[in-house]
Short mmCIF file of C-alpha atoms in Angstrom, two decimals:
data_model
loop_
_atom_site.label_atom_id
_atom_site.label_comp_id
_atom_site.label_asym_id
_atom_site.label_seq_id
_atom_site.Cartn_x
_atom_site.Cartn_y
_atom_site.Cartn_z
CA MET B 1 33.11 -70.97 -62.82
CA THR B 2 30.16 -68.64 -61.38
CA LYS B 3 31.40 -65.11 -61.51
CA GLU B 4 30.13 -62.69 -58.21
CA PRO B 5 28.25 -60.17 -60.98
CA ALA B 6 26.13 -62.98 -62.23
CA ILE B 7 25.36 -63.98 -58.95
CA GLN B 8 24.10 -60.37 -57.99
CA SER B 9 22.25 -60.76 -61.32
CA ARG B 10 20.69 -63.66 -60.61
CA CYS B 11 19.81 -62.39 -56.82
CA ALA B 12 17.86 -59.68 -58.83
CA GLU B 13 16.49 -61.81 -61.40
CA GLU B 14 14.99 -64.10 -58.75
CA ASP B 15 13.93 -61.57 -56.15
CA ILE B 16 16.64 -62.70 -53.42
CA ASP B 17 17.29 -60.11 -50.60
CA LEU B 18 18.87 -62.92 -48.27
CA VAL B 19 21.66 -65.35 -48.59
CA ARG B 20 22.39 -67.95 -45.92
CA LEU B 21 26.19 -68.87 -45.64
CA LEU B 22 26.57 -72.32 -44.67
CA PHE B 23 29.35 -74.10 -42.80
CA VAL B 24 29.03 -77.48 -40.47
CA THR B 25 30.84 -77.76 -37.34
CA GLN B 26 32.42 -80.95 -35.55
CA SER B 27 29.48 -81.81 -34.21
CA GLY B 28 27.98 -82.35 -37.58
CA ALA B 29 25.31 -79.80 -37.26
CA VAL B 30 24.61 -77.23 -40.03
CA ARG B 31 25.19 -73.61 -39.36
CA ALA B 32 24.39 -70.43 -41.18
CA GLN B 33 25.12 -66.60 -41.06
CA THR B 34 22.94 -64.61 -43.41
CA VAL B 35 23.69 -61.58 -45.45
CA ASP B 36 21.84 -58.98 -47.28
CA THR B 37 22.37 -59.21 -51.00
CA ALA B 38 23.73 -55.70 -51.00
CA LYS B 39 26.25 -56.98 -48.86
CA LEU B 40 26.99 -60.15 -50.61
CA ASP B 41 29.88 -58.91 -52.44
CA GLU B 42 31.86 -57.69 -49.71
CA ALA B 43 30.93 -61.13 -48.07
CA ILE B 44 32.49 -62.99 -51.11
CA GLU B 45 35.56 -60.96 -51.28
CA ASN B 46 36.55 -60.33 -47.72
CA GLY B 47 34.45 -63.05 -45.62
CA THR B 48 32.46 -62.36 -42.28
CA THR B 49 33.82 -63.16 -39.34
CA VAL B 50 32.43 -65.72 -36.81
CA SER B 51 33.57 -66.85 -33.38
CA GLN B 52 35.94 -70.07 -33.35
CA LEU B 53 34.14 -71.36 -30.43
CA ILE B 54 31.38 -72.49 -32.41
CA GLN B 55 33.27 -75.42 -33.28
CA MET B 56 33.80 -76.48 -29.71
CA TYR B 57 30.03 -77.21 -29.21
CA ASN B 58 28.60 -80.43 -29.06
CA ALA B 59 25.75 -82.00 -30.31
CA VAL B 60 23.21 -81.12 -27.99
CA GLY B 61 24.33 -77.19 -27.92
CA ARG B 62 26.39 -77.68 -25.02
CA ARG B 63 30.26 -76.05 -25.46
CA ASN B 64 33.22 -77.84 -24.14
CA LYS B 65 34.93 -75.47 -21.87
CA ASP B 66 37.92 -77.92 -21.45
CA GLY B 67 38.32 -77.63 -25.54
CA HIS B 68 41.23 -75.56 -26.60
CA LEU B 69 39.30 -72.87 -28.41
CA THR B 70 38.10 -70.31 -25.89
CA THR B 71 35.77 -67.01 -26.22
CA VAL B 72 38.73 -65.36 -27.84
CA GLY B 73 39.41 -65.22 -31.58
CA GLU B 74 37.85 -65.36 -34.80
CA VAL B 75 37.86 -67.02 -38.16
CA ARG B 76 36.34 -65.96 -41.68
CA LEU B 77 33.46 -67.58 -43.65
CA ARG B 78 34.66 -67.07 -47.33
CA PRO B 79 31.48 -68.35 -49.39
CA ASP B 80 32.16 -70.19 -52.37
CA PRO B 81 30.78 -68.55 -55.21
CA ASP B 82 30.52 -72.04 -57.39
CA THR B 83 27.92 -73.16 -54.69
CA PHE B 84 25.43 -70.35 -55.20
CA ARG B 85 21.82 -71.70 -55.26
CA ALA B 86 18.47 -70.11 -54.61
CA LEU B 87 16.22 -72.38 -51.94
CA PRO B 88 12.93 -72.94 -53.50
CA TYR B 89 11.37 -73.47 -50.33
CA ALA B 90 12.54 -69.97 -48.68
CA GLU B 91 11.05 -67.20 -49.69
CA ARG B 92 13.59 -64.60 -51.44
CA THR B 93 16.47 -66.21 -50.16
CA GLY B 94 19.74 -68.08 -51.53
CA VAL B 95 22.43 -70.10 -50.44
CA MET B 96 26.40 -70.55 -50.74
CA PHE B 97 28.67 -72.77 -48.81
CA CYS B 98 31.67 -71.69 -47.16
CA ASN B 99 35.41 -72.39 -46.47
CA ILE B 100 36.44 -71.03 -43.18
CA GLN B 101 39.96 -68.98 -43.35
CA THR B 102 42.19 -67.31 -40.47
CA LEU B 103 41.86 -63.63 -40.12
CA GLY B 104 45.10 -63.73 -42.32
CA GLY B 105 43.16 -64.97 -45.19
CA ASN B 106 44.74 -68.72 -45.01
CA PRO B 107 42.61 -71.86 -44.79
CA TRP B 108 41.56 -72.88 -41.17
CA THR B 109 43.38 -76.11 -40.25
CA ILE B 110 40.07 -77.10 -37.99
CA ASP B 111 37.74 -76.43 -41.26
CA ALA B 112 36.74 -79.81 -42.39
CA ARG B 113 35.82 -79.00 -45.95
CA SER B 114 38.84 -77.16 -46.86
CA SER B 115 40.73 -79.99 -45.75
CA LEU B 116 38.69 -82.29 -47.97
CA ARG B 117 39.13 -80.03 -50.77
CA SER B 118 42.83 -80.03 -50.39
CA PHE B 119 42.98 -83.86 -49.90
CA SER B 120 40.78 -84.23 -52.98
CA ARG B 121 43.14 -81.98 -54.88
CA THR B 122 45.93 -84.44 -53.72
CA LEU B 123 44.29 -87.52 -55.11
CA GLU B 124 43.51 -85.67 -58.10
CA SER B 125 46.81 -84.95 -58.94
CA LYS B 126 47.60 -88.79 -58.60
CA GLY B 127 44.82 -89.86 -61.06
CA LEU B 128 42.55 -90.76 -58.30
CA SER B 129 39.51 -88.43 -58.54
CA PRO B 130 37.01 -89.35 -55.94
CA ARG B 131 33.36 -89.47 -57.17
CA VAL B 132 30.78 -90.07 -54.54
CA SER B 133 27.15 -90.45 -53.83
CA PHE B 134 25.50 -90.09 -50.48
CA GLU B 135 22.15 -92.65 -49.81
CA SER B 136 20.60 -90.74 -47.27
CA GLU B 137 17.75 -92.54 -44.85
CA PHE B 138 15.32 -90.57 -42.49
CA HIS B 139 11.93 -90.60 -41.03
CA LEU B 140 9.01 -88.58 -41.31
CA PHE B 141 6.87 -87.52 -37.92
CA GLU B 142 4.46 -85.57 -36.45
CA ARG B 143 5.25 -83.90 -33.13
CA ASN B 144 2.41 -84.63 -30.59
CA PRO B 145 3.08 -82.30 -27.57
CA GLU B 146 1.92 -84.49 -24.82
CA GLY B 147 4.65 -86.91 -25.72
CA GLY B 148 4.74 -90.01 -28.14
CA ASP B 149 5.92 -88.94 -31.60
CA GLN B 150 3.83 -90.39 -34.57
CA THR B 151 5.60 -91.65 -37.54
CA ILE B 152 3.87 -90.61 -40.96
CA GLY B 153 3.51 -93.94 -43.56
CA SER B 154 3.11 -97.57 -43.20
CA PRO B 155 6.17 -100.25 -42.46
CA GLY B 156 7.64 -102.14 -45.18
CA ALA B 157 10.61 -101.63 -47.74
CA TYR B 158 9.17 -100.44 -51.05
CA LEU B 159 5.70 -100.42 -49.71
CA THR B 160 3.45 -99.11 -52.26
CA GLU B 161 1.04 -97.89 -49.19
CA SER B 162 3.78 -96.02 -47.53
CA THR B 163 4.99 -94.28 -51.17
CA ARG B 164 1.38 -93.00 -51.37
CA GLU B 165 0.57 -91.63 -47.99
CA THR B 166 3.59 -89.26 -48.18
CA HIS B 167 3.60 -88.69 -52.00
CA GLY B 168 3.02 -85.08 -51.75
CA THR B 169 5.85 -84.24 -49.23
CA ILE B 170 8.60 -86.41 -51.31
CA LEU B 171 7.53 -84.75 -54.24
CA ARG B 172 7.97 -81.86 -53.07
CA ALA B 173 11.29 -82.33 -51.77
CA ILE B 174 12.57 -83.86 -54.92
CA ASP B 175 11.46 -81.10 -56.96
CA ALA B 176 13.00 -78.63 -54.21
CA LEU B 177 16.12 -80.75 -54.57
CA GLU B 178 16.15 -80.82 -58.24
CA GLU B 179 15.69 -77.00 -58.46
CA GLN B 180 19.04 -77.07 -56.62
CA ASP B 181 20.54 -78.79 -59.30
CA VAL B 182 20.71 -81.80 -57.08
CA VAL B 183 20.36 -85.36 -59.03
CA VAL B 184 17.89 -87.44 -57.21
CA GLU B 185 18.30 -91.03 -58.94
CA LYS B 186 16.17 -93.10 -56.88
CA TYR B 187 13.57 -92.96 -53.90
CA HIS B 188 11.71 -95.34 -51.64
CA PRO B 189 10.44 -95.98 -48.38
CA GLU B 190 12.06 -97.97 -46.25
CA TYR B 191 11.05 -100.87 -43.57
CA ALA B 192 10.19 -98.89 -40.65
CA PRO B 193 6.90 -97.06 -40.73
CA GLY B 194 8.01 -93.31 -41.62
CA LYS B 195 11.27 -94.25 -43.24
CA HIS B 196 12.51 -92.78 -46.61
CA GLU B 197 15.53 -93.17 -48.56
CA ILE B 198 16.62 -90.51 -51.09
CA VAL B 199 19.67 -91.60 -53.20
CA THR B 200 21.56 -88.78 -55.22
CA GLY B 201 23.59 -88.83 -58.33
CA HIS B 202 27.45 -88.75 -58.13
CA GLN B 203 29.43 -86.02 -57.99
CA PHE B 204 33.42 -85.52 -58.05
CA GLY B 205 34.83 -84.71 -54.45
CA LEU B 206 33.38 -81.92 -52.43
CA ARG B 207 30.40 -81.33 -54.77
CA ALA B 208 28.96 -84.86 -53.42
CA ALA B 209 29.35 -83.55 -49.86
CA ASP B 210 27.69 -80.21 -50.19
CA GLU B 211 24.83 -82.06 -51.80
CA HIS B 212 24.30 -84.25 -48.74
CA VAL B 213 24.11 -80.95 -46.32
CA LEU B 214 21.30 -79.54 -49.03
CA VAL B 215 19.22 -83.17 -48.46
CA ARG B 216 19.23 -83.04 -45.03
CA GLU B 217 18.37 -78.94 -45.16
CA THR B 218 15.64 -79.33 -48.08
CA VAL B 219 13.85 -82.76 -46.52
CA ASP B 220 13.45 -81.06 -43.05
CA SER B 221 12.32 -77.82 -44.79
CA VAL B 222 9.65 -79.16 -46.94
CA ALA B 223 8.42 -81.58 -44.26
CA ARG B 224 8.15 -78.50 -41.61
CA SER B 225 6.12 -76.70 -44.36
CA ASP B 226 3.62 -79.76 -44.71
CA GLY B 227 3.08 -79.81 -40.82
CA TYR B 228 5.57 -82.62 -40.44
CA ARG B 229 8.99 -83.40 -39.04
CA ALA B 230 11.83 -84.83 -40.77
CA THR B 231 14.82 -86.77 -38.70
CA PHE B 232 18.00 -88.17 -39.47
CA LEU B 233 19.09 -89.28 -36.30
CA PRO B 234 20.66 -93.03 -36.44
CA ARG B 235 18.40 -94.72 -34.18
CA PRO B 236 14.95 -91.98 -34.14
CA PHE B 237 12.46 -94.45 -32.52
CA ASP B 238 12.48 -98.22 -31.28
CA ASN B 239 13.05 -100.53 -33.93
CA ALA B 240 13.89 -97.81 -36.50
CA THR B 241 17.31 -96.55 -37.81
CA ASN B 242 18.72 -94.11 -40.48
CA GLY B 243 22.13 -95.02 -42.39
CA CYS B 244 23.78 -92.92 -44.73
CA HIS B 245 25.77 -95.17 -47.18
CA LEU B 246 28.76 -93.50 -49.35
CA HIS B 247 29.14 -94.78 -52.79
CA VAL B 248 32.80 -94.34 -53.61
CA SER B 249 35.10 -94.57 -56.95
CA LEU B 250 38.51 -93.18 -57.93
CA TRP B 251 38.59 -91.72 -61.83
CA ASP B 252 41.59 -90.87 -63.82
CA GLY B 253 40.00 -88.51 -66.66
CA GLU B 254 37.27 -90.94 -68.18
CA THR B 255 38.34 -94.18 -66.88
CA ASN B 256 36.99 -95.54 -63.58
CA GLN B 257 40.24 -96.59 -61.41
CA PHE B 258 38.34 -99.21 -59.84
CA TYR B 259 37.67 -101.27 -62.54
CA ASP B 260 39.81 -103.74 -64.36
CA SER B 261 38.26 -104.05 -67.81
CA GLY B 262 40.38 -107.50 -68.84
CA GLU B 263 38.81 -109.31 -65.63
CA GLY B 264 35.73 -107.23 -65.93
CA SER B 265 35.64 -107.03 -62.26
CA LEU B 266 37.03 -105.01 -59.43
CA SER B 267 40.54 -103.56 -60.00
CA ARG B 268 43.77 -103.82 -57.82
CA ILE B 269 43.14 -99.99 -56.81
CA GLY B 270 39.80 -101.26 -55.89
CA LYS B 271 40.81 -103.83 -53.78
CA GLN B 272 43.68 -102.09 -52.26
CA PHE B 273 41.50 -99.28 -51.51
CA ILE B 274 39.26 -101.56 -49.32
CA ALA B 275 41.94 -103.13 -47.75
CA GLY B 276 42.72 -99.48 -46.41
CA VAL B 277 39.31 -99.04 -45.41
CA LEU B 278 39.13 -102.16 -43.77
CA GLU B 279 42.59 -101.71 -41.65
CA HIS B 280 41.28 -98.44 -40.43
CA ALA B 281 37.75 -99.22 -40.00
CA PRO B 282 37.87 -99.08 -35.88
CA ALA B 283 38.85 -95.68 -36.38
CA LEU B 284 37.33 -94.58 -39.00
CA THR B 285 34.15 -95.31 -37.03
CA ALA B 286 34.26 -92.47 -35.07
CA LEU B 287 34.26 -90.35 -37.91
CA ALA B 288 31.16 -92.10 -39.79
CA ALA B 289 29.18 -93.02 -36.43
CA PRO B 290 29.65 -89.75 -34.47
CA THR B 291 27.16 -89.98 -31.64
CA ALA B 292 26.24 -92.52 -28.70
CA ASN B 293 22.90 -93.16 -30.45
CA SER B 294 24.74 -94.32 -33.66
CA TYR B 295 25.64 -97.47 -32.11
CA ALA B 296 22.14 -98.37 -31.09
CA ARG B 297 22.27 -98.84 -35.01
CA LEU B 298 25.83 -100.09 -35.93
CA ARG B 299 24.89 -103.71 -34.66
CA PRO B 300 24.89 -107.00 -36.42
CA GLN B 301 21.63 -107.91 -38.46
CA ASN B 302 20.32 -104.73 -37.81
CA GLY B 303 20.30 -103.22 -41.37
CA ALA B 304 23.73 -101.83 -40.90
CA ALA B 305 27.27 -102.98 -40.74
CA GLY B 306 28.39 -104.73 -37.39
CA TYR B 307 31.51 -106.26 -38.40
CA VAL B 308 34.59 -105.15 -40.33
CA CYS B 309 34.29 -107.49 -43.46
CA TRP B 310 33.57 -106.93 -47.18
CA GLY B 311 31.66 -108.83 -49.62
CA GLN B 312 30.26 -108.47 -53.18
CA GLU B 313 26.38 -107.46 -53.20
CA ASN B 314 26.73 -108.14 -49.04
CA ARG B 315 24.52 -105.85 -47.22
CA GLU B 316 25.49 -106.88 -43.48
CA ALA B 317 29.28 -106.23 -44.91
CA LEU B 318 31.06 -102.84 -43.93
CA VAL B 319 32.08 -102.28 -47.36
CA ARG B 320 29.73 -103.65 -49.93
CA VAL B 321 30.64 -103.86 -54.11
CA PRO B 322 27.20 -103.63 -55.49
CA ALA B 323 26.56 -105.05 -58.89
CA LEU B 324 27.10 -103.69 -62.08
CA THR B 325 24.51 -101.63 -63.62
CA ALA B 326 22.54 -104.10 -66.14
CA GLY B 327 24.30 -103.22 -69.74
CA ASP B 328 27.25 -101.34 -68.52
CA GLN B 329 30.25 -102.76 -70.65
CA SER B 330 32.78 -99.94 -69.36
CA GLY B 331 32.60 -100.55 -65.61
CA ASN B 332 31.42 -97.00 -64.97
CA SER B 333 29.09 -98.17 -62.45
CA LEU B 334 31.50 -100.46 -60.53
CA ARG B 335 32.07 -98.63 -56.97
CA LEU B 336 32.30 -99.48 -53.39
CA GLU B 337 29.55 -98.69 -50.80
CA PHE B 338 30.83 -97.80 -46.98
CA ARG B 339 27.62 -98.90 -44.75
CA GLY B 340 29.27 -97.65 -41.50
CA ALA B 341 28.19 -94.09 -41.70
CA ASP B 342 24.93 -92.31 -40.52
CA ASN B 343 23.51 -88.66 -41.26
CA ALA B 344 25.08 -87.38 -37.96
CA VAL B 345 28.27 -87.00 -39.60
CA ASN B 346 30.08 -83.93 -40.84
CA PRO B 347 30.07 -85.31 -43.97
CA TYR B 348 33.27 -83.31 -45.34
CA LEU B 349 34.99 -84.90 -42.37
CA CYS B 350 33.50 -88.37 -42.66
CA LEU B 351 34.62 -88.40 -46.63
CA LEU B 352 37.73 -87.31 -45.87
CA GLY B 353 38.24 -90.19 -43.42
CA LEU B 354 37.18 -92.57 -45.96
CA LEU B 355 39.30 -91.49 -48.54
CA GLY B 356 42.32 -91.15 -46.28
CA ALA B 357 41.55 -94.70 -45.39
CA GLY B 358 41.30 -96.11 -48.57
CA TYR B 359 44.16 -94.05 -50.14
CA ASP B 360 46.83 -95.55 -47.34
CA GLY B 361 45.84 -98.87 -48.59
CA VAL B 362 46.64 -97.91 -52.49
CA ASP B 363 49.79 -95.97 -51.02
CA ARG B 364 50.88 -98.93 -49.21
CA GLY B 365 49.64 -101.77 -51.68
CA LEU B 366 47.49 -103.67 -49.20
CA GLU B 367 46.19 -107.05 -49.64
CA VAL B 368 42.43 -107.51 -49.27
CA PRO B 369 40.77 -110.28 -47.49
CA GLU B 370 38.72 -112.60 -49.33
CA PRO B 371 35.37 -111.38 -49.83
CA LEU B 372 32.45 -112.44 -47.41
CA SER B 373 29.63 -114.20 -49.19
CA VAL B 374 27.48 -114.92 -46.30
CA ASP B 375 25.66 -112.63 -43.39
CA PRO B 376 28.72 -112.26 -40.78
CA GLY B 377 26.23 -112.47 -38.25
CA ASN B 378 25.50 -116.19 -38.97
CA LEU B 379 28.99 -117.29 -38.65
CA THR B 380 30.17 -118.77 -34.92
CA ALA B 381 32.55 -116.81 -32.90
CA GLU B 382 35.29 -118.98 -34.00
CA GLU B 383 34.20 -118.98 -37.91
CA ARG B 384 34.84 -114.98 -37.82
CA SER B 385 37.97 -115.65 -36.03
CA LYS B 386 39.18 -117.66 -38.72
CA LYS B 387 38.35 -115.31 -41.63
CA CYS B 388 39.70 -112.30 -39.57
CA VAL B 389 35.95 -110.68 -39.36
CA GLU B 390 36.04 -108.49 -35.95
CA ARG B 391 33.49 -106.60 -34.38
CA LEU B 392 33.33 -102.86 -34.95
CA PRO B 393 33.53 -100.32 -32.11
CA ARG B 394 30.20 -100.97 -29.88
CA THR B 395 30.30 -97.47 -28.41
CA LEU B 396 31.46 -93.89 -29.12
CA GLY B 397 34.00 -94.30 -26.65
CA GLN B 398 35.69 -97.17 -27.98
CA ALA B 399 35.41 -95.49 -31.72
CA LEU B 400 37.41 -92.87 -30.41
CA ASP B 401 40.00 -94.55 -28.33
CA GLU B 402 40.76 -96.56 -31.53
CA LEU B 403 40.75 -93.28 -33.67
CA GLU B 404 43.05 -91.66 -31.12
CA SER B 405 45.58 -94.46 -31.65
CA ASP B 406 45.42 -94.18 -35.62
CA ASP B 407 48.51 -91.98 -36.65
CA VAL B 408 47.38 -92.45 -40.60
CA LEU B 409 43.96 -90.71 -40.01
CA ARG B 410 45.77 -88.36 -37.43
CA ASP B 411 47.89 -87.26 -40.65
CA VAL B 412 45.06 -86.99 -42.88
CA LEU B 413 43.17 -84.67 -40.79
CA GLY B 414 46.05 -82.82 -39.58
CA ASP B 415 46.71 -82.32 -35.78
CA ALA B 416 44.29 -79.26 -35.39
CA LEU B 417 41.30 -80.83 -36.56
CA PHE B 418 42.17 -84.24 -35.22
CA GLU B 419 42.45 -82.76 -31.70
CA THR B 420 39.72 -80.35 -31.87
CA TYR B 421 37.18 -83.60 -33.10
CA ILE B 422 38.50 -85.67 -30.45
CA GLN B 423 37.79 -82.95 -27.77
CA VAL B 424 34.19 -82.39 -28.95
CA LYS B 425 33.31 -85.86 -29.26
CA ARG B 426 34.73 -86.81 -25.84
CA SER B 427 32.38 -83.97 -24.45
CA HIS B 428 29.55 -85.64 -26.35
CA TRP B 429 30.38 -89.06 -24.79
CA ARG B 430 30.85 -87.43 -21.46
CA GLU B 431 27.17 -85.91 -21.77
CA PHE B 432 25.69 -89.26 -22.64
CA ALA B 433 27.60 -91.30 -20.20
CA TYR B 434 26.31 -89.11 -17.37
CA ASP B 435 22.68 -89.15 -18.35
CA SER B 436 23.11 -93.13 -19.34
CA ALA B 437 20.21 -93.74 -21.53
CA GLN B 438 19.80 -94.18 -25.23
CA SER B 439 16.47 -92.42 -24.68
CA TRP B 440 18.22 -89.19 -23.88
CA GLU B 441 19.85 -88.86 -27.33
CA MET B 442 16.37 -89.93 -29.26
CA GLU B 443 14.40 -86.69 -27.05
CA HIS B 444 17.73 -84.25 -27.62
CA LEU B 445 18.63 -85.08 -31.29
CA ARG B 446 15.71 -86.08 -33.17
CA SER B 447 14.92 -82.55 -34.17
CA VAL B 448 18.90 -81.73 -34.64
CA TYR B 449 19.49 -84.12 -37.25
#
């Protein structure tokens, strides 16, 4: 465990004068208060106050005035000392992630990070500790004051030319992540010009979501220092998308509960977890694809999931079970990949919903349907109907309708968090419907995510 005196000592040794206290709102925006290191002990001990109203702002920074949180009321940001890091891209600055508490010192029921921590501990007590990795896709581009932003790099997945064109920026971003103890397992350019993907190492529970926030913050900061911009928006340009794939397995100590050693394949618990995810997929989509822009990405045969199905090594399925790592005799690499999320998510909330949906399948012993071994987009409507392969919601509005009717996810999130999220996202959907164009979000959100 990191102790507060060790943090103060490290600040002194590394010439850190400021510490950013990070949290993520319902809209998925990363926010921070910054304290001087002279006030750091007090912030750790007592927290720092912030208006609860910040949770009522939607993705474009507009307050939902009809929401139940108003200008009256404050909560406390309580920094988690175990998350302290120096920021290599920000001079004399460190960072800590925060849980949010009431003024009385209790976990605030609207704080997604606290809720994820609590649910992860519940799973751990059942021998089902979640181990998670995020794959984050993003675009590098140059701002043009006269319009027509220009992406940086050549088109083509794994194209060495694109790797060479942005090598310096990518290298500095990876170095900065590893200096923050974020393991980068893989990097490659993606299909569209300027598109890249960074894959971080698997971590247990809360840390994986924290590291996803660090990836977003670091990539954008390094890109700006090189004169570029980075966007994680689901569809930032025409014919271009960014996804966020979550890799998940459940563990009991050193044993991967998703692996059946006798069969050498997916276990009963793994299949039940997938069944739960598929059953709640329409509602889960509202948490995993949380902007109107998300649904310009979430379409069949678009490099993302369009249908509710699963398959072994099937990259058009909502849930993919990747092949085992070569030489893996223990099954430690067996996991599922959820392909329906994007980087506009609040990662704590998205992961909470995914774990809750999957655990419902385990708890109820749900039967998983047969895996799909073809691209569902190549099936006829009649063939999909026979295989019970349904279309995911096509708009944020439809997904929110599904979420509102899902009692299991309501119970997992808790009434307060559930209702607050619905209110904020309904506000977002109304804003989009009013302007009624996908170009609206491309313009407004490209520099947000």
